[in-house]
């Protein structure tokens, strides 16, 4: 196919997945936004979108920008996926729709209302415990500890093997990127972790009353098939842990570095939800996803060929000064609700209300007891091909 590609070519060596870039993606993001609406990343043979307007447009046009060929670099038309494709993330209408409807009901408002008081209490207990010290690691002590305390129980998982959830998720999110050292690092455990996850998705493993059992009840009603049910449980286990961990780490980092914003939250704890969304905008725990063009598609004078992969920089869009005023500032007075950190359009994060409830529970409990929070030492990034993550964040707190 002879397609003349006039899109700005960012230096052929540019690698969004190189360790130095993952450590600090902001300079490359600015370069990509400024290079034009569409840029070519020849190293991977893909086109990239980094401006809010174009990322938003691609996310909301599933007919042109499909997910079923994979939302990572691998093109499922030519490459075998590392695991059976997700029925939600890696599917398009109409196949996508029944699983989506079922899962959005399972994690919908009625069930979350029932979890609300229990999660508030769990958060108070956890916060009481960590505040036994004035310095602690906010990543392991709060951002990991809280989701791992409430989410597996809400799904109805057994006690055994829960330590597998984070390593499984870490690999899954690495696997959306190129086959680099981060993917190789996870490879030795893939078979073991996948087997554990698959086993947890079986009907008899899932406690009554949880998200998992509710998915199986949908199969009993005939809303989905019995073959689909375990894969939808798998989606919860893949998408529901690392993302919230790093979303919580992001909001804790934001407050530890913006004392005036913490004061504002303490004055009005109802800001907890806005704070979480602002942190999701500002840090964008999910930095990138791909789509695949279903036809030759022109964007601002550049033709992306049918079958071509498009890399969407959600994190760059969320800091695009063409859309946001003062995008680099973490600011509770802004309305961050149009951010694309949860995606946009029909694939937009189905679990976002679960994540917001976790954040609200934890931040509310902290705001009751913590007058001031600051970094006690330099936080350390955890590198992942897709996630903007932390491995440690030493903080010091003053309690009331
Ligand atoms: C990312 O397995 C899945 O269905 C799935 C995995 C990862 C995500 C979403 C869904 C966006 C958080």
mmCIF file of C-alpha atoms and ligand atoms in Angstrom, residues 83 86 88-89 173 176 235 238-239 243 286 289, ligand 1:
data_model
loop_
_atom_site.group_PDB
_atom_site.id
_atom_site.type_symbol
_atom_site.label_atom_id
_atom_site.label_comp_id
_atom_site.label_asym_id
_atom_site.label_seq_id
_atom_site.Cartn_x
_atom_site.Cartn_y
_atom_site.Cartn_z
ATOM 1 C CA UNK A 83 -3.266 -14.735 26.946
ATOM 2 C CA UNK A 86 -10.098 -9.752 27.279
ATOM 3 C CA UNK A 88 -13.972 -6.099 27.433
ATOM 4 C CA UNK A 89 -10.677 -4.347 26.777
ATOM 5 C CA UNK A 173 0.529 -3.870 31.942
ATOM 6 C CA UNK A 176 0.897 -3.876 26.361
ATOM 7 C CA UNK A 235 -10.783 -8.603 33.841
ATOM 8 C CA UNK A 238 -6.230 -7.669 35.911
ATOM 9 C CA UNK A 239 -7.608 -4.161 35.788
ATOM 10 C CA UNK A 243 -4.435 0.678 38.660
ATOM 11 C CA UNK A 286 -2.485 4.376 32.855
ATOM 12 C CA UNK A 289 -2.972 2.544 25.131
HETATM 13 C C1 LIG B 1 -6.618 -1.538 31.970
HETATM 14 O O1 LIG B 1 -8.268 -7.658 31.348
HETATM 15 C C2 LIG B 1 -8.962 -6.672 31.157
HETATM 16 O O2 LIG B 1 -10.126 -6.725 30.771
HETATM 17 C C3 LIG B 1 -8.357 -5.328 31.395
HETATM 18 C C4 LIG B 1 -7.014 -5.192 31.678
HETATM 19 C C5 LIG B 1 -6.445 -3.942 31.876
HETATM 20 C C6 LIG B 1 -7.249 -2.824 31.790
HETATM 21 C C7 LIG B 1 -8.596 -2.945 31.519
HETATM 22 C C8 LIG B 1 -9.149 -4.192 31.319
HETATM 23 C C9 LIG B 1 -7.217 -0.261 31.748
HETATM 24 C C10 LIG B 1 -6.932 -0.692 33.134
#
